[in-house]
XYZ file of C-alpha atoms in Angstrom:
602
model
C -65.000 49.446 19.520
C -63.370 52.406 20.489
C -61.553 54.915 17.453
C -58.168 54.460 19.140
C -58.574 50.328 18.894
C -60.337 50.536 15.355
C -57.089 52.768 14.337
C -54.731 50.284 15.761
C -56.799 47.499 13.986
C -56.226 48.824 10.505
C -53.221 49.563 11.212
C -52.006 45.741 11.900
C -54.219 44.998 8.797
C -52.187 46.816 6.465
C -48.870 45.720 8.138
C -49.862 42.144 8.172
C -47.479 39.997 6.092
C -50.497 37.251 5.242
C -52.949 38.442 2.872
C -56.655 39.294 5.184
C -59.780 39.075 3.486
C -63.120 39.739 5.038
C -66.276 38.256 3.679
C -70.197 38.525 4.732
C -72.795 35.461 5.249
C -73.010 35.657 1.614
C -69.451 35.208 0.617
C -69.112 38.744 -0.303
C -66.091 40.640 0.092
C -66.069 43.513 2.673
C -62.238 44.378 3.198
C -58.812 42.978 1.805
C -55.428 44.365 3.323
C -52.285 45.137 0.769
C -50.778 41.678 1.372
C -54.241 40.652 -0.342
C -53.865 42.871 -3.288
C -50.412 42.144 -3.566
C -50.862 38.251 -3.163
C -53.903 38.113 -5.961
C -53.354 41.656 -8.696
C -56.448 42.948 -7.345
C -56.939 46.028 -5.525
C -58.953 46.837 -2.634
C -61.582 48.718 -4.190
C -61.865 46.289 -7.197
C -62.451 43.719 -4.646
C -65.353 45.219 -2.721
C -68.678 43.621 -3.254
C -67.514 40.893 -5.429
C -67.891 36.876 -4.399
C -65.148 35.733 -2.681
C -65.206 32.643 -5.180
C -63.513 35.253 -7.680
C -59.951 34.299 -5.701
C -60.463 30.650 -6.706
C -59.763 28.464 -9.440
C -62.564 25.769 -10.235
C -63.830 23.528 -8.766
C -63.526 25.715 -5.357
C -65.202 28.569 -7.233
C -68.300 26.730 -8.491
C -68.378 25.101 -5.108
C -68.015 27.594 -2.219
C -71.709 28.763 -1.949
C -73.053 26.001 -1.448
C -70.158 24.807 1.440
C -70.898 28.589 3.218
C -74.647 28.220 3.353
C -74.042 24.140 4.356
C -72.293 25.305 7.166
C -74.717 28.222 8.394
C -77.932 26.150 8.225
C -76.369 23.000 9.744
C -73.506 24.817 11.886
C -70.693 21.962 11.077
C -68.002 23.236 9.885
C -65.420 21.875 7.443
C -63.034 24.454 6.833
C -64.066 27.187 9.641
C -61.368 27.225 12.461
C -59.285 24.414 10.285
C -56.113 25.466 8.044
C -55.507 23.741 5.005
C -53.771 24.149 1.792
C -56.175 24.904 -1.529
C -55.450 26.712 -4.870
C -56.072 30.567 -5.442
C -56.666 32.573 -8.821
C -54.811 35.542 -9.140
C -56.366 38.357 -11.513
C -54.156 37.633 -14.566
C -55.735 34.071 -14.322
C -52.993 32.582 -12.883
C -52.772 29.502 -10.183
C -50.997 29.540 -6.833
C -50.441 27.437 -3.857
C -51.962 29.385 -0.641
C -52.262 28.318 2.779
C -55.828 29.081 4.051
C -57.085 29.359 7.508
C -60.953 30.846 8.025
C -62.146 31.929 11.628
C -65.750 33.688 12.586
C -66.272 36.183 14.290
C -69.582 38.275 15.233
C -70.001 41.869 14.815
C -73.119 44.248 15.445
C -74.978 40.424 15.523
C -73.576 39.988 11.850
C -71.660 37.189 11.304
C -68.318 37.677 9.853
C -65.359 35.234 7.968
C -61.625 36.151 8.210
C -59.334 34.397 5.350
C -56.142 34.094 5.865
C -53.895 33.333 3.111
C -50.569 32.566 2.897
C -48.431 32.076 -0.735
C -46.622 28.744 -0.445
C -45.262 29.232 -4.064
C -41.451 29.344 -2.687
C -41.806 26.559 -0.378
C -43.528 24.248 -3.117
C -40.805 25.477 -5.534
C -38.149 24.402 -2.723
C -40.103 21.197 -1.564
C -39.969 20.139 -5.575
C -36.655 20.745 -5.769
C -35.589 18.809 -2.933
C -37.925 15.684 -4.229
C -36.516 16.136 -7.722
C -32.610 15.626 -5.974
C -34.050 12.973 -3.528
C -35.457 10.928 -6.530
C -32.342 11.798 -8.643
C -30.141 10.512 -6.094
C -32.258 7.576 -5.159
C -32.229 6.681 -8.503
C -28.178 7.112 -8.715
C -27.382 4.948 -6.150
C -29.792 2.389 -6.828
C -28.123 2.021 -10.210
C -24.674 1.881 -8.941
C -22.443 -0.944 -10.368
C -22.034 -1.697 -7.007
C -23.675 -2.736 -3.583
C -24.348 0.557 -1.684
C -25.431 0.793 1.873
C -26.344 3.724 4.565
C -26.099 2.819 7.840
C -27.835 4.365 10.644
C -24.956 3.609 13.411
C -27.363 5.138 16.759
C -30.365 2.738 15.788
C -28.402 0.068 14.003
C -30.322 0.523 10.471
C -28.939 -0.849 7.515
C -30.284 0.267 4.116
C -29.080 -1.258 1.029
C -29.842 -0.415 -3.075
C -30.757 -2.733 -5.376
C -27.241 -4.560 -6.115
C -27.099 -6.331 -3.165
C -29.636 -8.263 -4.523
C -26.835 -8.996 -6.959
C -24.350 -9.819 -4.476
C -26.056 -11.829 -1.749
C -29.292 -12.725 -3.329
C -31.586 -11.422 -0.439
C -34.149 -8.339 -0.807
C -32.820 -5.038 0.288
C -35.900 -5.344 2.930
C -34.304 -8.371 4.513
C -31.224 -7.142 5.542
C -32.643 -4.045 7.422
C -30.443 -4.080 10.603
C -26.873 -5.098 11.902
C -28.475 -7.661 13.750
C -30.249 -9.585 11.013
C -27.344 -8.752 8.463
C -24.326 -10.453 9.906
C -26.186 -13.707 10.593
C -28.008 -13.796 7.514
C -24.962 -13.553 5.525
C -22.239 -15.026 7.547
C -24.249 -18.333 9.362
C -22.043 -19.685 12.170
C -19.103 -16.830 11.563
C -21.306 -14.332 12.363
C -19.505 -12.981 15.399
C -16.150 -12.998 13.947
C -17.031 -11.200 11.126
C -18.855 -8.636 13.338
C -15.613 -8.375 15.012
C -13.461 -7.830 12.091
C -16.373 -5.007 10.995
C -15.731 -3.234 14.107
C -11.814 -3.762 13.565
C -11.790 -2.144 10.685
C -14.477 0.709 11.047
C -11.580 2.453 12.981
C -9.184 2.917 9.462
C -12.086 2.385 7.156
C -10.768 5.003 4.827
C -7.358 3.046 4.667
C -8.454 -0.188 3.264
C -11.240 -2.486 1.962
C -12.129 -5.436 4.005
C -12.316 -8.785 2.438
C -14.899 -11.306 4.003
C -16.779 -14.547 2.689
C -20.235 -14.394 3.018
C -23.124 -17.189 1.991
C -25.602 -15.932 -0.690
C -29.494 -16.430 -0.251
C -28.849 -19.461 -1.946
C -26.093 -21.005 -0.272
C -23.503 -21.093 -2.131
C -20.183 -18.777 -1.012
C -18.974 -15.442 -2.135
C -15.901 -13.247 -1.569
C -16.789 -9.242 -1.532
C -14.535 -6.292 -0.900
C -16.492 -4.066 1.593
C -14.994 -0.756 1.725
C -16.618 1.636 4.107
C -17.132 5.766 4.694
C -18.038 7.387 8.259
C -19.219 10.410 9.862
C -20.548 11.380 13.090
C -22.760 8.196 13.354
C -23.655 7.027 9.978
C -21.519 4.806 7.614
C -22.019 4.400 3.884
C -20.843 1.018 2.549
C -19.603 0.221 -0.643
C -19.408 -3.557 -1.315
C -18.205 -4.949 -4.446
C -18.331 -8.849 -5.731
C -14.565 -9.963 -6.143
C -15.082 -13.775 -6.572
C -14.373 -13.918 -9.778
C -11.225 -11.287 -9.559
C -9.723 -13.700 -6.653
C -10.090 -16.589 -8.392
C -8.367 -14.512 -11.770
C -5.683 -13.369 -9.217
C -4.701 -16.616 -7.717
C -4.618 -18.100 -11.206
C -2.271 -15.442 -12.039
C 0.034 -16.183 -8.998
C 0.047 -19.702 -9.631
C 0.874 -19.215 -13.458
C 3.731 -16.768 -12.496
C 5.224 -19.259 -10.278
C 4.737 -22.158 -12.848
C 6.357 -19.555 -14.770
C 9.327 -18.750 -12.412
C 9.676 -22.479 -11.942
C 10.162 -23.665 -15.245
C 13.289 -24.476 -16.840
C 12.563 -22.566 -19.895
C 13.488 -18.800 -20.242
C 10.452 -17.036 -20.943
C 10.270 -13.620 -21.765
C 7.102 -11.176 -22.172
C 7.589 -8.502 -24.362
C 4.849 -5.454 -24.840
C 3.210 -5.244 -28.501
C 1.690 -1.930 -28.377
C 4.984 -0.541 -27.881
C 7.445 0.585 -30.518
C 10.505 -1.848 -30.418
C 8.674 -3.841 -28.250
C 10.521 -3.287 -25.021
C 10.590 -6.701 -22.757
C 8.405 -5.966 -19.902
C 9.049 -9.985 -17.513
C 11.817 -11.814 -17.206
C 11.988 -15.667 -15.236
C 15.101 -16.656 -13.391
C 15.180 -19.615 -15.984
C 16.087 -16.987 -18.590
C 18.926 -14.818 -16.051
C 20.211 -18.463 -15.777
C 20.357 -19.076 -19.464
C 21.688 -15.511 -20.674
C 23.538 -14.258 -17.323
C 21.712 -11.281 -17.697
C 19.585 -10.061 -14.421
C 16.283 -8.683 -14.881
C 17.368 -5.238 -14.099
C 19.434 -5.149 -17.441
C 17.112 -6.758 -19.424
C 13.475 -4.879 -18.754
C 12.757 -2.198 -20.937
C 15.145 -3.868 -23.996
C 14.514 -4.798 -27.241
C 14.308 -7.807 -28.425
C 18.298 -8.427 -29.723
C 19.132 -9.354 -26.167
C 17.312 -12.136 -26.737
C 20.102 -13.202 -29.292
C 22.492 -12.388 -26.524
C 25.769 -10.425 -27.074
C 27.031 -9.917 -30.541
C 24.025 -11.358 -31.999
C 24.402 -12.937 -36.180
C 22.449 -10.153 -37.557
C 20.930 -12.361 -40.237
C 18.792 -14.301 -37.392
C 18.348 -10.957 -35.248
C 17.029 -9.671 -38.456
C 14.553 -13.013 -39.000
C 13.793 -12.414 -35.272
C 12.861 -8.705 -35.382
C 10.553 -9.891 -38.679
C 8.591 -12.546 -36.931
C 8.472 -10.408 -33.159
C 7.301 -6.856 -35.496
C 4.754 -9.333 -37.981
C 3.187 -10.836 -34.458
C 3.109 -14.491 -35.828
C 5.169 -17.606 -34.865
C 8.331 -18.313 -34.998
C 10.728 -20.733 -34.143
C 14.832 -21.082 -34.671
C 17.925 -22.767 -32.849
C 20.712 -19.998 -33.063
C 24.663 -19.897 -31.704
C 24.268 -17.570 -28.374
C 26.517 -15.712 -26.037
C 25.800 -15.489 -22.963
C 26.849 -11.930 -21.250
C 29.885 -13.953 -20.227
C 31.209 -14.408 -23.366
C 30.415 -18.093 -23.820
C 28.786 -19.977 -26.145
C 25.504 -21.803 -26.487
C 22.952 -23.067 -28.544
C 19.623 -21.362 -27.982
C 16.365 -23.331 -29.235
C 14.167 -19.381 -29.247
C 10.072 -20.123 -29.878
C 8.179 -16.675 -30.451
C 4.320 -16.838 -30.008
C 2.045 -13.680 -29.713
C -0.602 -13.577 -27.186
C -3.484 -11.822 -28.572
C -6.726 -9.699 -26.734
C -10.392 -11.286 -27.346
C -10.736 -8.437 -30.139
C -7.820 -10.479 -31.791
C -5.305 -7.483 -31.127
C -1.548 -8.657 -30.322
C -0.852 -7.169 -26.838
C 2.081 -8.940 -26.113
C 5.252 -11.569 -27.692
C 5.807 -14.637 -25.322
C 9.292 -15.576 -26.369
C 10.350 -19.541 -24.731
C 14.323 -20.026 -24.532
C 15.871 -23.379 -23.909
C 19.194 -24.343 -23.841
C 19.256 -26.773 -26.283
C 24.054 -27.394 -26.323
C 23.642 -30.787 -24.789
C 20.998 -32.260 -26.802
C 22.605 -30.883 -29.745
C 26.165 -31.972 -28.960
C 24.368 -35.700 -27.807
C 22.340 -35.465 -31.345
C 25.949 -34.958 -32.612
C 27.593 -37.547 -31.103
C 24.990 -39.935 -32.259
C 25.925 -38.745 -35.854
C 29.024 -39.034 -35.246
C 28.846 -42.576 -34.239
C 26.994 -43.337 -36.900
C 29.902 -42.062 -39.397
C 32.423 -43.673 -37.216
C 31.051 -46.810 -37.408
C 30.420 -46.578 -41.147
C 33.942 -45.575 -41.079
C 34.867 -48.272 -38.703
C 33.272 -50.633 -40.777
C 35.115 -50.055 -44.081
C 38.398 -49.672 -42.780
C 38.321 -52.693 -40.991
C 37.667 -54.562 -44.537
C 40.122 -52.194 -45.743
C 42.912 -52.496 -43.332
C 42.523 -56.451 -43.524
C 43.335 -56.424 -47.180
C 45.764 -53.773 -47.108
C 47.636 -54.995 -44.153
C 48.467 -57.799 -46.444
C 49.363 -56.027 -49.356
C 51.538 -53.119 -47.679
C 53.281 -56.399 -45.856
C 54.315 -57.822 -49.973
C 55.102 -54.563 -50.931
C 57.345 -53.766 -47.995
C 58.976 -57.390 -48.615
C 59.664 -57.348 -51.930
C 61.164 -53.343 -51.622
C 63.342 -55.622 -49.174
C 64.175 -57.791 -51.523
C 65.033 -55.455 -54.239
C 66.853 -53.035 -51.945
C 69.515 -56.376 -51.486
C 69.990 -56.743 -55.294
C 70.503 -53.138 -55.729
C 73.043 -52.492 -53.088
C 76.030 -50.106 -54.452
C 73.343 -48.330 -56.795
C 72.742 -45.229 -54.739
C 70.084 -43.709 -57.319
C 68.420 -47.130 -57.143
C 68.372 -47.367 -53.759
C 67.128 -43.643 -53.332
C 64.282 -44.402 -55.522
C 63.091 -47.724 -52.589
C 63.443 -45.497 -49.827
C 61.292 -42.747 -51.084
C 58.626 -45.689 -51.992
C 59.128 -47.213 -48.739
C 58.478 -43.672 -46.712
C 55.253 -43.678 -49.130
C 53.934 -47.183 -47.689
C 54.994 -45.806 -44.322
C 52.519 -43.064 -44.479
C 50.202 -44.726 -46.670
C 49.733 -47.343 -43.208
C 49.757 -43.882 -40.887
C 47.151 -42.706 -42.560
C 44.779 -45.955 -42.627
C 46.129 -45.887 -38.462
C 44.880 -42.611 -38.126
C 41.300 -43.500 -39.604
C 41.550 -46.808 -37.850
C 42.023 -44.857 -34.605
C 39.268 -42.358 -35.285
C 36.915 -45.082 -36.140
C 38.045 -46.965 -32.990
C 35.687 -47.164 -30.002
C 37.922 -44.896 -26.993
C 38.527 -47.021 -24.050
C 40.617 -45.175 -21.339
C 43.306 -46.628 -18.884
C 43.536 -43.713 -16.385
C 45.947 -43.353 -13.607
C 47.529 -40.490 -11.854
C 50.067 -39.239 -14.345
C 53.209 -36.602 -14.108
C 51.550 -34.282 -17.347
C 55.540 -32.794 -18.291
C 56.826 -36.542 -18.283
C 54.286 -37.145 -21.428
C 54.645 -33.406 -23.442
C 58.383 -34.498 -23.092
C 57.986 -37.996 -24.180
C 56.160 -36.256 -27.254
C 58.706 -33.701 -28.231
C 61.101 -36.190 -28.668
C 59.573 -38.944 -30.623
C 58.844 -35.237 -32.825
C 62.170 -35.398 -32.919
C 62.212 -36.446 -36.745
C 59.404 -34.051 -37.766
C 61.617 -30.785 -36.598
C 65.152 -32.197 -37.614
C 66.996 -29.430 -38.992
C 64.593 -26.631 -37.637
C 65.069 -23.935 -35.128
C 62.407 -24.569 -32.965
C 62.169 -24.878 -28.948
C 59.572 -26.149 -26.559
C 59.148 -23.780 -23.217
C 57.141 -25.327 -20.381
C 56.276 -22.525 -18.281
C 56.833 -23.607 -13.931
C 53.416 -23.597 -13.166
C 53.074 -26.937 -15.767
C 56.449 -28.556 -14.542
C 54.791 -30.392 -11.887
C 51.415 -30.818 -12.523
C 49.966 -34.819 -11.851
C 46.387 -35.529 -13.100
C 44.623 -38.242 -13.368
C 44.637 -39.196 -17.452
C 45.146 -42.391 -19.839
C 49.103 -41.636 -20.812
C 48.907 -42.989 -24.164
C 45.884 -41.458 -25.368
C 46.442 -37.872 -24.146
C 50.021 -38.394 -25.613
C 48.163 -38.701 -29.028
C 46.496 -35.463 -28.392
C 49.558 -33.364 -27.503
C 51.311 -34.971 -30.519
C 48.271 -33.849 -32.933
C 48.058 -30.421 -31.634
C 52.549 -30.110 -31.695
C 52.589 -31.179 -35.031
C 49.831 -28.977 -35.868
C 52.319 -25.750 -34.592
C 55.267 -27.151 -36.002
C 53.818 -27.338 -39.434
C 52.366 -23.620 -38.859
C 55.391 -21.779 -37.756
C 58.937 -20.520 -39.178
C 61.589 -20.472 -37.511
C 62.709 -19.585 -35.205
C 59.726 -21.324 -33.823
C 58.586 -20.906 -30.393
C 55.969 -23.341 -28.868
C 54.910 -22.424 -25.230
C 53.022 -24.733 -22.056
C 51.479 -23.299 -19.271
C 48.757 -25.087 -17.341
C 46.493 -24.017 -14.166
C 43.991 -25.329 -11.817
C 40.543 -24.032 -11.432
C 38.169 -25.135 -8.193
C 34.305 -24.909 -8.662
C 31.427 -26.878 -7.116
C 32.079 -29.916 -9.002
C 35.635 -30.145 -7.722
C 38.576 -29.238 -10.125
C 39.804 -29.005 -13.776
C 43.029 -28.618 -15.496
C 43.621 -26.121 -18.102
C 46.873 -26.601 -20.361
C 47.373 -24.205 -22.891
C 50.156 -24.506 -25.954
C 50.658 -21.996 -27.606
C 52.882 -21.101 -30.793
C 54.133 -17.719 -32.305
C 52.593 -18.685 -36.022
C 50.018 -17.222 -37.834
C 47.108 -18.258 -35.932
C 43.857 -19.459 -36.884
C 41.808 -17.638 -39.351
C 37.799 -17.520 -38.318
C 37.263 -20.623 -41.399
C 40.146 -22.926 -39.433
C 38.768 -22.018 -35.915
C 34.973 -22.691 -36.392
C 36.284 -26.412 -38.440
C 39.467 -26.853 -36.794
C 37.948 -30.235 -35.113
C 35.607 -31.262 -37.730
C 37.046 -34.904 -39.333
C 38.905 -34.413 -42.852
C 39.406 -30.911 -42.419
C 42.678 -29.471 -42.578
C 44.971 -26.905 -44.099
C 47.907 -28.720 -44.176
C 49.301 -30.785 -47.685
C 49.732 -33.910 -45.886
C 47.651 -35.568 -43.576
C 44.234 -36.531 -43.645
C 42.996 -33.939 -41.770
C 41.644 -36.683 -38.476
C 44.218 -35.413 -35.937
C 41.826 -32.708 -34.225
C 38.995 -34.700 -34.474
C 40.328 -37.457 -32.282
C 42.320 -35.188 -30.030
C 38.566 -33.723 -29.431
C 37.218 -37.717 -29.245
C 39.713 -38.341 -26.729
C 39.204 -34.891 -24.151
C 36.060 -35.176 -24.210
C 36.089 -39.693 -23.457
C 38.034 -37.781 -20.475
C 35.141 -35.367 -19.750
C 36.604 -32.733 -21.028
C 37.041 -30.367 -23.853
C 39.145 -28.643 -26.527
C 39.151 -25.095 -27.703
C 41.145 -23.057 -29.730
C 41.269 -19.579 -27.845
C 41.566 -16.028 -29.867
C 44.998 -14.593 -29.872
C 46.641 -11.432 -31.115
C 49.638 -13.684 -32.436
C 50.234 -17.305 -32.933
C 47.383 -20.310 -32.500
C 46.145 -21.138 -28.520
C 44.605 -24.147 -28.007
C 43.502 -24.963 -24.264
C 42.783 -28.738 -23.445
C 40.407 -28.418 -19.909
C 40.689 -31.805 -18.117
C 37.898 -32.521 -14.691
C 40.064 -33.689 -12.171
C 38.095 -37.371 -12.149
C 37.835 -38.514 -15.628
C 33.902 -39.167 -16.562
């Protein structure tokens, strides 16, 4: 070899980036560049003359003798010429990964071994790393709560984790492509949901995409596949929703059974302080007039509706803020002002944990069954009634009869005694209105059987005003029949609405000083049932206090020092025979009492 090339030798030796080590037949070393040193502590010099097995942990050091004389007496090699990876010792005793690559050469007719070694430390490091995240996220998405897949879009491959197991009841393995997937789980509909897949791939990120598949098993399924894409690959996300759809549709179907029913329900929130009312049916809008809009979000007085009796609010509140049943029939106003009677049941609805979450409150309109549960009573009493006074009357009838005729017969012997005579008249006005008053009971008793025919209304209140004639003689007092009531015909029994404007006139006579003013108006009202009559008479008396309003029509009430107090009560038997009603109306002066007639009597 010439000096220049043996120059330009070393001189790639000690620039080489792999460490170079020269060795003899013997396995001693003859040279080692600085990537050597560098890569195993030791220096050049150190190196010299020692085995080569001094770079290498057991059991290469014990062992590479005997595979260097192997291979020079039989001339096979095993690791001449061939690159492999092995361990080497460093001279602080520690271990490394090293690529090693051996070639021969022959020198001066010596035979010579070049190592080659290359530290793989940073790649092993990097190589662990990457294993240590590929196991870690193996391991992640196999334990998902939910089906995941990566799909290979170029070579239709399909790889799913464990849960779809779970879902469909086949092996991950089985469902390996897009070709065995879709008939596998979708049987004859395998093409149209294939189709649907490639519908929605183009706005996967948009929305999930609901399909029925058939499990392993057979049975059916309903999963929510929602899907991610880029460049060619998709990951899949598919989730069992069986269950939730079935929840769901029971949910819809008990909100419409809920909407439907005839009962007002409303759902009030628990957790909440004042518990605000958080659903509404149209069954309770109906019932209270107010819409949903006013009611979400309220407490629960509105339940109560306006002006609420603050003694059952305040039993309300109790029971709704205690979370335990409750159940009432209170006096209600709707947001119209009018009255009803409001059957309330209050129930709480409680989590599996046994917390309240919620008050279920059930409203029912109960005014009809109460006013029919009235009625009943009241026929009960009236028949008692009827009963008694029909004994009574017989024997009276007979007795007022001898009275009358013998204060007949006395009245003849005392003619020309004026203080006599006096004293026979005032007995005989006693009998008179001791046999009014067993009429009057009589009457009230009396089953209500109507004659109706198309009637001119002022032909009757003037028919009445005059037979008062003998009740106001002496007193300034004047009837005013306003035009709108002049000429008013409706359809009525004349002698039994007669009674009623008699009852309710002699009721403001007795009620006002004079001058004395009593006042008629009337007016028609249209609605989907056809029409009604209002009349109103009013007076310019005191009025009603709230005691005479609220028992104003009960029997046997009154205010007055004669009478027996049945006048209301069968003015109020005989509107309503006529399918009507009686109120008395709130005024800022005098009593108003409006008699509402439907234009065909019920």
């Amino acid at each position: 070899m010439k000096p220049d090339d043996q120059t330009h030798l070393r001189a790639v030796l000690r620039t080489a980036v792999e460490g170079i080590i020269t060795i003899d037949e013997r396995g001693m070393i003859e040279s080692a560049n600085p990537a050597a040193e560098a890569l195993f502590g030791w220096k050049a010099e150190e190196l010299l003359g020692k085995n080569v097995s001094v770079l290498m942990p057991q059991p290469y050091q014990s062992e590479h003798d005997r595979y260097l004389s192997d291979y020079i007496s039989s001339g096979v090699p095993r690791i001449i010429g061939v690159g492999r990876e092995v361990q080497g010792l460093r001279k602080d005793g520690s271990i490394f990964p090293m690529y090693l690559a051996v070639s021969e050469v022959r020198v001066a007719g010596r035979r010579i071994f070049n190592g080659f070694v290359h530290d793989l430390t940073v790649l092993k490091q990097t190589q662990n790393e990457l294993a240590q995240r590929d196991a870690q996220l193996e391991f992640m998405v196999e334990h998902l709560p939910a089906a995941a897949a990566y799909v290979d879009l170029s070579k239709g491959i399909v790889r799913f984790n464990r849960m779809v197991r779970e879902i469909t009841g086949y092996e991950p393995a089985e469902l390996t492509s897009l070709d065995r997937l879709f008939p596998l789980l979708f049987g004859e509909s395998a093409a149209e949901a294939r189709k649907r897949y490639e519908a929605a791939r183009q706005i996967w990120n948009d929305r999930p995409l609901r399909l029925s598949i058939r499990r392993k098993s057979g049975d059916e399924r309903t999963v929510e596949l929602r899907g991610y894409a880029y460049d060619h690959h998709e990951v899949w996300l598919m989730h069992d929703v069986t269950e939730r759809e079935r929840h769901d549709t029971e949910l819809r179907i008990r909100d419409r059974a809920i909407q439907a029913a005839n009962e007002g329900v409303v759902i009030a929130d628990a957790g909440k302080d004042g518990h605000p009312i958080v659903f509404v049916n149209e069954a309770y809008e109906t019932l209270s007039g107010y819409s949903a809009r006013e009611s979400l979000g309220k407490g629960c007085e509105i339940l109560c509706g306006s002006h609420p009796d603050q003694e059952v609010l305040k039993r309300l509140k109790h029971a709704i803020d205690g979370c335990h049943d409750f159940r009432t029939t209170i006096r209600c106003r709707r947001k119209n002002g009018e009255y009803f009677w409001n059957e309330i049941s209050i129930a709480p609805v409680r989590a599996t944990d046994g917390q309240v979450t919620h008050i279920v409150a059930v409203m029912e309109d109960v005014s009809e069954r109460r006013s029919a549960h009235e009625q009943l009573l009241q026929s009960e009493r009236l028949a008692a009634i009827g009963q008694m006074m029909t004994g009574l009357a017989h024997e009276s009838r007979n007795a007022l009869q001898r009275a009358q005729a013998c204060l007949d017969m006395l009245s003849l012997d005392m003619e020309g005694n004026a203080e006599q005579l006096e004293l026979t008249e005032k007995t005989r006005r006693a009998l008179h209105d001791l046999h009014r008053h067993y009429e009057e009971v009589r009457n009230y008793a009396a089953p209500i059987n109507l004659e109706c025919r198309p009637t001119l209304l002022s032909r009757i209140w003037e028919t009445t005003w005059k037979n008062l004639e003998a009740v106001r003689f002496g007193r300034d007092v004047r009837l005013i029949v306003r035009p709108d009531a002049e000429d008013l015909v409706w359809t009525v029994d004349e002698h039994r609405i007669e009674q009623v404007f008699r009852n309710v006139m002699e009721n403001s006579l007795a009620a006002c000083t004079d001058p004395g003013v009593l006042e008629i108006t009337g007016s028609v009202t249209t609605h989907d049932q056809g029409k009604t009559l209002h009349i109103r008479i009013s007076d310019n008396g005191p009025g009603f206090t709230p005691e005479s309003a609220a028992n104003v029509f009960q029997p046997f009430y009154t205010t007055k020092q004669k009478g027996t107090g049945l006048g209301m009560a069968i003015s109020k038997r005989i509107v309503e025979a006529h399918g009507g009603g009686i109120h008395v109306e709130p005024s800022r002066q005098g009593a108003v009492v409006r008699i509402d007639l439907p234009q065909v009597p019920s």
